[in-house]
Amino acid sequence: MDVENTDCPAAEYLVKRKVLDELRLDEVAKRKTWSNKPPLGEQVKESLRCSVPKLKHTVLRWVPVFGWLPQYNFRENAIGDLISGCSVGIMHLPQGMAYALLASLPPVFGLYTSLYPVLVYFIFGTSRHISIGTFAVISIMIGSVTERLAPDSNFVVNGTNGTGSVNTAARDEYRVQIACSLTLLTGIFQILLGVVRFGFVVTYLSEPLVRGYTTGSACHVCISQLKYLFGIRPARFTGPLSLIYTLVDICRLLPETVVPELVVSILALFVLIVVKEINACYRQKLFLPIPIELFVVVVATIISHFCGLRDTYNISVVGEIPSGVKAPQVPDASLFSKTIGDAFAVAIVGYAINISLGKTFALKHGYKVDSNQELVALGLSNTVGSLFQCYSVTSSLSRSLVQESTGGKTQLAGVISSVIVLITVLKLGPLFENLPKAVLSTIVLVNLKGMFKQFMDVPMLWKSNKADLLVWLVTFISTILLNLDLGLAVSIGFAMLTVIFRTQLPSYSILGNIPGTDLYLDTDTYMEAKEIPGIKIFRSSTTIYYTNAEMYLEALQEKTGIEIGKLLTEKKKRDEKLKRKQEKEKKKAKNEAKKQKAAVSHLSTGMTEGKFSAGLKEPNQESPDEGQANWAYQHDMADSESDTGCDDGDDSITRESQHGVEEKRRTCGLTTHSIILDISTTSFVDTVAVKTLKNIFRDFGEIDLDIYLAGCQACVVAQLEAASFFSETIPKSKLFVSVHDAVLQILHQPGHPDLVLDMPCTTQM
């Protein structure tokens, strides 16, 4: 291959080389015929070998803290981690208690969940900025399970006045068992997925799906907190449309609203919204964001305690919060069969939220997050946490933003936040017993602001990608109507269908050349793209495989204007007509031979012996024996030519057939003699695709149309070779490096002498 380096301007280049088909490319580029990958046996032996460097690498991969903690820079990171850890720890207290109510658990278990899993993630996690702990979406998913398996109706006891009351102690104890069993099973799923390197599963949860799902979950969270804001007790509904039924029941119970509780909710909402907006507007000027959530909790607790809001105005409060930590205990494994489906859903959703936040911060700060190790870290956090009566965790957007914005640099900030939670659990927990639940519900609602902002995705997706908009809407609606578990399953199924439909319905185009270049673009999109006379260049926008192979063939015929079925039928009719004509001529020749043979025999019997001898001496007259031998020879030759097909007869028939095909092309306005299939977008081929390409070569070849392939990737060439695609009828010389190589090869073939060669071999751009 010759490449000319000429003095060209900066915006131009000049290339001169030979036309490359696949065979020439193998010679020029020296394609490898061997694999650098060791055999399977060697790979197994290598994986089983043990050495100190390999052991060290394995330990550092599975326990990342051993890699970064010894290199911790106290001078650069300590102050930032201390400040962010304190800030996040202060947020953990109100959010932990508030989100525990979402999970239908006592508030103290939200504090436990903000303590133990954070310490586990510190050891095994790879993200430096996310804050592990309670989160609204996971909490509402846990709450749906605990309320389904332990409804209030199962714990009703008779009162002294004949009315029923709920045994809240027994109910809460059983709900904690359910939550812990669900969390342990969730952690096991996540660990197993991480060990088998199944972190890529999150790629099937696209960003529109995750955002639509979290927005729908936010609506569930919002509806579930209305009962605390209004002080009412709506009935519990399960199954599809339960959210709608709950909202209708809340509206029915609005006349029974506890006004003092509503006043407390409105005041808390007002203060929280105003101060959070101040934090957002002046975040660049504030050294630390104002911990308004903690202030509201403290002030509300003090007012409730000294004013006796529970006894005087019947305002619901948090109740008893035991101090200290409980001994670990193994969750009830008998509940696994009842929660296995919910556990898998929680595992996938929790991991999707965690890895999306982790990768966002990693990209911003220039480090790498291991998706498989994140699965293991999150699974261990849930597994260990379930032993200490914690429920499932994931990262929180609000806390993670605070941890990053206040100067957090490493996972050590999580340890500091856990210390603050631990102090609260050990000593300060009982002080919050008089905290109104309405205040905790307002904290939950205010923190849903970021999720409700995701409604702005709708107009943005309408402008950018309507398929993603459809995924977002279907996910949101299915989550609202079918609840969180079924909604997630339907959403993933629909998202997969959109991928299938996109590959089944690609765009097909005919390419034309931009004069003076080697560019071939869609003629429907670019006005300067001109088709080359006699050549059709066809391209699909996606991979050819079994779901769209038939449509590929149909689009090829439609775009090129060549109805292969019709032309093959006409060719068959012409061939049959030629065959009948040949048989008719053969029969006529046989009859003529028989007549002449009979005439010669009749003449020979009427001659005298002298005349017969004289006839033999006359060179210009035919003797009977000679005539008989000659006609017999001609008769045998005619039979041989008709049966075996001699060159002269076959050539005449072939010329007549080709003349008929070309005449038919001119009649139909078809002047195409070559078709180039641009398969540069194909990343793999299956057996159906290989069969389709073979049929294209065979069928179009029968009507004297040459087929060429262009732009085939090396992996696809290897797959074609493995499928025995190349043969004497489809040689590798039909496969070219680029469309331009194929075009130049066609234009320089001697079979098209009437074509004006205005395509330059040297391309200047």
PDB file of N, CA, C and O in Angstrom, residues 545-600:
ATOM      1  N   TYR A 545     -29.672  -9.441  12.232  1.00  0.00           N
ATOM      2  CA  TYR A 545     -29.804 -10.716  12.920  1.00  0.00           C
ATOM      3  C   TYR A 545     -31.230 -11.220  12.754  1.00  0.00           C
ATOM      4  O   TYR A 545     -32.001 -10.663  11.966  1.00  0.00           O
ATOM      5  N   TYR A 546     -31.588 -12.275  13.469  1.00  0.00           N
ATOM      6  CA  TYR A 546     -32.796 -13.020  13.122  1.00  0.00           C
ATOM      7  C   TYR A 546     -34.077 -12.205  13.216  1.00  0.00           C
ATOM      8  O   TYR A 546     -35.043 -12.482  12.514  1.00  0.00           O
ATOM      9  N   THR A 547     -34.125 -11.174  14.065  1.00  0.00           N
ATOM     10  CA  THR A 547     -35.369 -10.423  14.215  1.00  0.00           C
ATOM     11  C   THR A 547     -35.632  -9.467  13.058  1.00  0.00           C
ATOM     12  O   THR A 547     -36.783  -9.085  12.829  1.00  0.00           O
ATOM     13  N   ASN A 548     -34.579  -9.040  12.344  1.00  0.00           N
ATOM     14  CA  ASN A 548     -34.797  -8.075  11.269  1.00  0.00           C
ATOM     15  C   ASN A 548     -34.230  -8.528   9.930  1.00  0.00           C
ATOM     16  O   ASN A 548     -34.156  -7.732   8.990  1.00  0.00           O
ATOM     17  N   ALA A 549     -33.811  -9.796   9.833  1.00  0.00           N
ATOM     18  CA  ALA A 549     -33.205 -10.271   8.582  1.00  0.00           C
ATOM     19  C   ALA A 549     -34.204 -10.218   7.431  1.00  0.00           C
ATOM     20  O   ALA A 549     -33.863  -9.818   6.309  1.00  0.00           O
ATOM     21  N   GLU A 550     -35.434 -10.623   7.685  1.00  0.00           N
ATOM     22  CA  GLU A 550     -36.443 -10.604   6.629  1.00  0.00           C
ATOM     23  C   GLU A 550     -36.752  -9.177   6.189  1.00  0.00           C
ATOM     24  O   GLU A 550     -36.891  -8.899   4.991  1.00  0.00           O
ATOM     25  N   MET A 551     -36.839  -8.263   7.161  1.00  0.00           N
ATOM     26  CA  MET A 551     -37.087  -6.863   6.811  1.00  0.00           C
ATOM     27  C   MET A 551     -35.912  -6.260   6.049  1.00  0.00           C
ATOM     28  O   MET A 551     -36.090  -5.379   5.214  1.00  0.00           O
ATOM     29  N   TYR A 552     -34.702  -6.737   6.345  1.00  0.00           N
ATOM     30  CA  TYR A 552     -33.527  -6.261   5.615  1.00  0.00           C
ATOM     31  C   TYR A 552     -33.647  -6.600   4.133  1.00  0.00           C
ATOM     32  O   TYR A 552     -33.389  -5.752   3.268  1.00  0.00           O
ATOM     33  N   LEU A 553     -34.051  -7.822   3.841  1.00  0.00           N
ATOM     34  CA  LEU A 553     -34.211  -8.231   2.443  1.00  0.00           C
ATOM     35  C   LEU A 553     -35.329  -7.444   1.769  1.00  0.00           C
ATOM     36  O   LEU A 553     -35.193  -7.014   0.611  1.00  0.00           O
ATOM     37  N   GLU A 554     -36.433  -7.233   2.473  1.00  0.00           N
ATOM     38  CA  GLU A 554     -37.542  -6.461   1.900  1.00  0.00           C
ATOM     39  C   GLU A 554     -37.125  -5.019   1.634  1.00  0.00           C
ATOM     40  O   GLU A 554     -37.456  -4.441   0.584  1.00  0.00           O
ATOM     41  N   ALA A 555     -36.404  -4.415   2.589  1.00  0.00           N
ATOM     42  CA  ALA A 555     -35.961  -3.032   2.401  1.00  0.00           C
ATOM     43  C   ALA A 555     -34.954  -2.931   1.262  1.00  0.00           C
ATOM     44  O   ALA A 555     -34.942  -1.939   0.519  1.00  0.00           O
ATOM     45  N   LEU A 556     -34.103  -3.940   1.105  1.00  0.00           N
ATOM     46  CA  LEU A 556     -33.144  -3.942   0.002  1.00  0.00           C
ATOM     47  C   LEU A 556     -33.864  -3.898  -1.342  1.00  0.00           C
ATOM     48  O   LEU A 556     -33.489  -3.122  -2.237  1.00  0.00           O
ATOM     49  N   GLN A 557     -34.897  -4.708  -1.499  1.00  0.00           N
ATOM     50  CA  GLN A 557     -35.647  -4.701  -2.753  1.00  0.00           C
ATOM     51  C   GLN A 557     -36.397  -3.392  -2.954  1.00  0.00           C
ATOM     52  O   GLN A 557     -36.469  -2.863  -4.068  1.00  0.00           O
ATOM     53  N   GLU A 558     -36.950  -2.859  -1.868  1.00  0.00           N
ATOM     54  CA  GLU A 558     -37.718  -1.611  -1.984  1.00  0.00           C
ATOM     55  C   GLU A 558     -36.816  -0.430  -2.325  1.00  0.00           C
ATOM     56  O   GLU A 558     -37.143   0.376  -3.205  1.00  0.00           O
ATOM     57  N   LYS A 559     -35.669  -0.341  -1.652  1.00  0.00           N
ATOM     58  CA  LYS A 559     -34.790   0.805  -1.867  1.00  0.00           C
ATOM     59  C   LYS A 559     -34.100   0.755  -3.232  1.00  0.00           C
ATOM     60  O   LYS A 559     -33.904   1.797  -3.866  1.00  0.00           O
ATOM     61  N   THR A 560     -33.735  -0.443  -3.672  1.00  0.00           N
ATOM     62  CA  THR A 560     -33.055  -0.549  -4.964  1.00  0.00           C
ATOM     63  C   THR A 560     -34.030  -0.587  -6.132  1.00  0.00           C
ATOM     64  O   THR A 560     -33.618  -0.412  -7.282  1.00  0.00           O
ATOM     65  N   GLY A 561     -35.313  -0.813  -5.842  1.00  0.00           N
ATOM     66  CA  GLY A 561     -36.298  -0.898  -6.908  1.00  0.00           C
ATOM     67  C   GLY A 561     -36.225  -2.188  -7.689  1.00  0.00           C
ATOM     68  O   GLY A 561     -36.727  -2.267  -8.820  1.00  0.00           O
ATOM     69  N   ILE A 562     -35.600  -3.214  -7.119  1.00  0.00           N
ATOM     70  CA  ILE A 562     -35.440  -4.499  -7.794  1.00  0.00           C
ATOM     71  C   ILE A 562     -36.283  -5.531  -7.059  1.00  0.00           C
ATOM     72  O   ILE A 562     -35.969  -5.898  -5.924  1.00  0.00           O
ATOM     73  N   GLU A 563     -37.364  -5.976  -7.707  1.00  0.00           N
ATOM     74  CA  GLU A 563     -38.208  -7.001  -7.118  1.00  0.00           C
ATOM     75  C   GLU A 563     -37.660  -8.362  -7.521  1.00  0.00           C
ATOM     76  O   GLU A 563     -37.947  -8.871  -8.603  1.00  0.00           O
ATOM     77  N   ILE A 564     -36.872  -8.919  -6.632  1.00  0.00           N
ATOM     78  CA  ILE A 564     -36.133 -10.125  -6.977  1.00  0.00           C
ATOM     79  C   ILE A 564     -37.072 -11.282  -7.288  1.00  0.00           C
ATOM     80  O   ILE A 564     -36.825 -12.074  -8.205  1.00  0.00           O
ATOM     81  N   GLY A 565     -38.169 -11.387  -6.560  1.00  0.00           N
ATOM     82  CA  GLY A 565     -39.105 -12.484  -6.810  1.00  0.00           C
ATOM     83  C   GLY A 565     -39.717 -12.409  -8.190  1.00  0.00           C
ATOM     84  O   GLY A 565     -39.830 -13.417  -8.901  1.00  0.00           O
ATOM     85  N   LYS A 566     -40.099 -11.208  -8.579  1.00  0.00           N
ATOM     86  CA  LYS A 566     -40.708 -11.014  -9.893  1.00  0.00           C
ATOM     87  C   LYS A 566     -39.710 -11.308 -11.009  1.00  0.00           C
ATOM     88  O   LYS A 566     -40.033 -11.975 -12.005  1.00  0.00           O
ATOM     89  N   LEU A 567     -38.474 -10.812 -10.843  1.00  0.00           N
ATOM     90  CA  LEU A 567     -37.465 -11.031 -11.876  1.00  0.00           C
ATOM     91  C   LEU A 567     -37.078 -12.502 -11.980  1.00  0.00           C
ATOM     92  O   LEU A 567     -36.838 -13.019 -13.077  1.00  0.00           O
ATOM     93  N   LEU A 568     -37.010 -13.186 -10.837  1.00  0.00           N
ATOM     94  CA  LEU A 568     -36.700 -14.612 -10.884  1.00  0.00           C
ATOM     95  C   LEU A 568     -37.805 -15.395 -11.569  1.00  0.00           C
ATOM     96  O   LEU A 568     -37.541 -16.345 -12.323  1.00  0.00           O
ATOM     97  N   THR A 569     -39.059 -14.993 -11.332  1.00  0.00           N
ATOM     98  CA  THR A 569     -40.182 -15.662 -11.992  1.00  0.00           C
ATOM     99  C   THR A 569     -40.122 -15.457 -13.497  1.00  0.00           C
ATOM    100  O   THR A 569     -40.323 -16.396 -14.290  1.00  0.00           O
ATOM    101  N   GLU A 570     -39.840 -14.216 -13.921  1.00  0.00           N
ATOM    102  CA  GLU A 570     -39.734 -13.936 -15.352  1.00  0.00           C
ATOM    103  C   GLU A 570     -38.562 -14.685 -15.979  1.00  0.00           C
ATOM    104  O   GLU A 570     -38.655 -15.183 -17.103  1.00  0.00           O
ATOM    105  N   LYS A 571     -37.445 -14.767 -15.238  1.00  0.00           N
ATOM    106  CA  LYS A 571     -36.298 -15.506 -15.756  1.00  0.00           C
ATOM    107  C   LYS A 571     -36.639 -16.987 -15.928  1.00  0.00           C
ATOM    108  O   LYS A 571     -36.244 -17.631 -16.909  1.00  0.00           O
ATOM    109  N   LYS A 572     -37.388 -17.506 -14.949  1.00  0.00           N
ATOM    110  CA  LYS A 572     -37.786 -18.901 -15.036  1.00  0.00           C
ATOM    111  C   LYS A 572     -38.671 -19.143 -16.248  1.00  0.00           C
ATOM    112  O   LYS A 572     -38.532 -20.147 -16.958  1.00  0.00           O
ATOM    113  N   LYS A 573     -39.591 -18.199 -16.497  1.00  0.00           N
ATOM    114  CA  LYS A 573     -40.457 -18.330 -17.665  1.00  0.00           C
ATOM    115  C   LYS A 573     -39.646 -18.287 -18.950  1.00  0.00           C
ATOM    116  O   LYS A 573     -39.903 -19.050 -19.887  1.00  0.00           O
ATOM    117  N   ARG A 574     -38.659 -17.372 -19.004  1.00  0.00           N
ATOM    118  CA  ARG A 574     -37.831 -17.279 -20.206  1.00  0.00           C
ATOM    119  C   ARG A 574     -37.027 -18.561 -20.415  1.00  0.00           C
ATOM    120  O   ARG A 574     -36.885 -19.055 -21.527  1.00  0.00           O
ATOM    121  N   ASP A 575     -36.491 -19.083 -19.283  1.00  0.00           N
ATOM    122  CA  ASP A 575     -35.720 -20.326 -19.400  1.00  0.00           C
ATOM    123  C   ASP A 575     -36.594 -21.478 -19.883  1.00  0.00           C
ATOM    124  O   ASP A 575     -36.169 -22.302 -20.704  1.00  0.00           O
ATOM    125  N   GLU A 576     -37.821 -21.551 -19.361  1.00  0.00           N
ATOM    126  CA  GLU A 576     -38.728 -22.610 -19.810  1.00  0.00           C
ATOM    127  C   GLU A 576     -39.079 -22.435 -21.284  1.00  0.00           C
ATOM    128  O   GLU A 576     -39.184 -23.417 -22.034  1.00  0.00           O
ATOM    129  N   LYS A 577     -39.248 -21.173 -21.690  1.00  0.00           N
ATOM    130  CA  LYS A 577     -39.557 -20.913 -23.101  1.00  0.00           C
ATOM    131  C   LYS A 577     -38.394 -21.323 -23.994  1.00  0.00           C
ATOM    132  O   LYS A 577     -38.579 -21.939 -25.057  1.00  0.00           O
ATOM    133  N   LEU A 578     -37.177 -20.996 -23.554  1.00  0.00           N
ATOM    134  CA  LEU A 578     -36.003 -21.392 -24.323  1.00  0.00           C
ATOM    135  C   LEU A 578     -35.863 -22.910 -24.374  1.00  0.00           C
ATOM    136  O   LEU A 578     -35.468 -23.486 -25.397  1.00  0.00           O
ATOM    137  N   LYS A 579     -36.179 -23.552 -23.244  1.00  0.00           N
ATOM    138  CA  LYS A 579     -36.083 -25.009 -23.207  1.00  0.00           C
ATOM    139  C   LYS A 579     -37.084 -25.649 -24.165  1.00  0.00           C
ATOM    140  O   LYS A 579     -36.767 -26.602 -24.884  1.00  0.00           O
ATOM    141  N   ARG A 580     -38.320 -25.123 -24.187  1.00  0.00           N
ATOM    142  CA  ARG A 580     -39.320 -25.653 -25.117  1.00  0.00           C
ATOM    143  C   ARG A 580     -38.902 -25.429 -26.557  1.00  0.00           C
ATOM    144  O   ARG A 580     -39.072 -26.291 -27.420  1.00  0.00           O
ATOM    145  N   LYS A 581     -38.330 -24.260 -26.816  1.00  0.00           N
ATOM    146  CA  LYS A 581     -37.868 -23.964 -28.174  1.00  0.00           C
ATOM    147  C   LYS A 581     -36.736 -24.901 -28.579  1.00  0.00           C
ATOM    148  O   LYS A 581     -36.682 -25.394 -29.716  1.00  0.00           O
ATOM    149  N   GLN A 582     -35.843 -25.151 -27.634  1.00  0.00           N
ATOM    150  CA  GLN A 582     -34.725 -26.054 -27.909  1.00  0.00           C
ATOM    151  C   GLN A 582     -35.222 -27.470 -28.184  1.00  0.00           C
ATOM    152  O   GLN A 582     -34.751 -28.145 -29.113  1.00  0.00           O
ATOM    153  N   GLU A 583     -36.178 -27.936 -27.359  1.00  0.00           N
ATOM    154  CA  GLU A 583     -36.725 -29.269 -27.571  1.00  0.00           C
ATOM    155  C   GLU A 583     -37.457 -29.361 -28.912  1.00  0.00           C
ATOM    156  O   GLU A 583     -37.401 -30.392 -29.598  1.00  0.00           O
ATOM    157  N   LYS A 584     -38.143 -28.273 -29.253  1.00  0.00           N
ATOM    158  CA  LYS A 584     -38.856 -28.267 -30.534  1.00  0.00           C
ATOM    159  C   LYS A 584     -37.879 -28.352 -31.695  1.00  0.00           C
ATOM    160  O   LYS A 584     -38.099 -29.099 -32.661  1.00  0.00           O
ATOM    161  N   GLU A 585     -36.779 -27.586 -31.621  1.00  0.00           N
ATOM    162  CA  GLU A 585     -35.774 -27.626 -32.685  1.00  0.00           C
ATOM    163  C   GLU A 585     -35.089 -28.997 -32.737  1.00  0.00           C
ATOM    164  O   GLU A 585     -34.767 -29.501 -33.809  1.00  0.00           O
ATOM    165  N   LYS A 586     -34.874 -29.560 -31.547  1.00  0.00           N
ATOM    166  CA  LYS A 586     -34.259 -30.879 -31.496  1.00  0.00           C
ATOM    167  C   LYS A 586     -35.155 -31.924 -32.161  1.00  0.00           C
ATOM    168  O   LYS A 586     -34.700 -32.776 -32.945  1.00  0.00           O
ATOM    169  N   LYS A 587     -36.437 -31.854 -31.873  1.00  0.00           N
ATOM    170  CA  LYS A 587     -37.387 -32.792 -32.464  1.00  0.00           C
ATOM    171  C   LYS A 587     -37.466 -32.606 -33.971  1.00  0.00           C
ATOM    172  O   LYS A 587     -37.527 -33.583 -34.742  1.00  0.00           O
ATOM    173  N   LYS A 588     -37.456 -31.354 -34.393  1.00  0.00           N
ATOM    174  CA  LYS A 588     -37.503 -31.059 -35.832  1.00  0.00           C
ATOM    175  C   LYS A 588     -36.262 -31.595 -36.533  1.00  0.00           C
ATOM    176  O   LYS A 588     -36.338 -32.155 -37.640  1.00  0.00           O
ATOM    177  N   ALA A 589     -35.092 -31.430 -35.864  1.00  0.00           N
ATOM    178  CA  ALA A 589     -33.853 -31.933 -36.465  1.00  0.00           C
ATOM    179  C   ALA A 589     -33.877 -33.451 -36.577  1.00  0.00           C
ATOM    180  O   ALA A 589     -33.402 -34.034 -37.571  1.00  0.00           O
ATOM    181  N   LYS A 590     -34.431 -34.123 -35.569  1.00  0.00           N
ATOM    182  CA  LYS A 590     -34.537 -35.579 -35.633  1.00  0.00           C
ATOM    183  C   LYS A 590     -35.426 -36.008 -36.786  1.00  0.00           C
ATOM    184  O   LYS A 590     -35.116 -36.959 -37.520  1.00  0.00           O
ATOM    185  N   ASN A 591     -36.541 -35.338 -36.972  1.00  0.00           N
ATOM    186  CA  ASN A 591     -37.452 -35.691 -38.068  1.00  0.00           C
ATOM    187  C   ASN A 591     -36.786 -35.487 -39.420  1.00  0.00           C
ATOM    188  O   ASN A 591     -36.926 -36.307 -40.338  1.00  0.00           O
ATOM    189  N   GLU A 592     -36.075 -34.355 -39.552  1.00  0.00           N
ATOM    190  CA  GLU A 592     -35.386 -34.100 -40.817  1.00  0.00           C
ATOM    191  C   GLU A 592     -34.329 -35.167 -41.080  1.00  0.00           C
ATOM    192  O   GLU A 592     -34.141 -35.624 -42.209  1.00  0.00           O
ATOM    193  N   ALA A 593     -33.631 -35.553 -40.021  1.00  0.00           N
ATOM    194  CA  ALA A 593     -32.588 -36.585 -40.196  1.00  0.00           C
ATOM    195  C   ALA A 593     -33.200 -37.902 -40.627  1.00  0.00           C
ATOM    196  O   ALA A 593     -32.654 -38.617 -41.486  1.00  0.00           O
ATOM    197  N   LYS A 594     -34.327 -38.264 -40.037  1.00  0.00           N
ATOM    198  CA  LYS A 594     -34.988 -39.506 -40.412  1.00  0.00           C
ATOM    199  C   LYS A 594     -35.451 -39.462 -41.857  1.00  0.00           C
ATOM    200  O   LYS A 594     -35.319 -40.442 -42.603  1.00  0.00           O
ATOM    201  N   LYS A 595     -36.017 -38.330 -42.291  1.00  0.00           N
ATOM    202  CA  LYS A 595     -36.478 -38.205 -43.678  1.00  0.00           C
ATOM    203  C   LYS A 595     -35.322 -38.337 -44.653  1.00  0.00           C
ATOM    204  O   LYS A 595     -35.413 -39.045 -45.665  1.00  0.00           O
ATOM    205  N   GLN A 596     -34.215 -37.639 -44.365  1.00  0.00           N
ATOM    206  CA  GLN A 596     -33.069 -37.708 -45.276  1.00  0.00           C
ATOM    207  C   GLN A 596     -32.459 -39.109 -45.291  1.00  0.00           C
ATOM    208  O   GLN A 596     -32.022 -39.609 -46.321  1.00  0.00           O
ATOM    209  N   LYS A 597     -32.446 -39.763 -44.115  1.00  0.00           N
ATOM    210  CA  LYS A 597     -31.910 -41.116 -44.053  1.00  0.00           C
ATOM    211  C   LYS A 597     -32.762 -42.085 -44.864  1.00  0.00           C
ATOM    212  O   LYS A 597     -32.264 -42.958 -45.577  1.00  0.00           O
ATOM    213  N   ALA A 598     -34.080 -41.888 -44.787  1.00  0.00           N
ATOM    214  CA  ALA A 598     -34.984 -42.763 -45.554  1.00  0.00           C
ATOM    215  C   ALA A 598     -34.817 -42.534 -47.051  1.00  0.00           C
ATOM    216  O   ALA A 598     -34.851 -43.476 -47.853  1.00  0.00           O
ATOM    217  N   ALA A 599     -34.656 -41.269 -47.438  1.00  0.00           N
ATOM    218  CA  ALA A 599     -34.475 -40.962 -48.867  1.00  0.00           C
ATOM    219  C   ALA A 599     -33.194 -41.568 -49.393  1.00  0.00           C
ATOM    220  O   ALA A 599     -33.148 -42.132 -50.495  1.00  0.00           O
ATOM    221  N   VAL A 600     -32.128 -41.465 -48.648  1.00  0.00           N
ATOM    222  CA  VAL A 600     -30.853 -42.026 -49.085  1.00  0.00           C
ATOM    223  C   VAL A 600     -30.944 -43.547 -49.195  1.00  0.00           C
ATOM    224  O   VAL A 600     -30.457 -44.164 -50.146  1.00  0.00           O
TER     225      VAL A 600
END
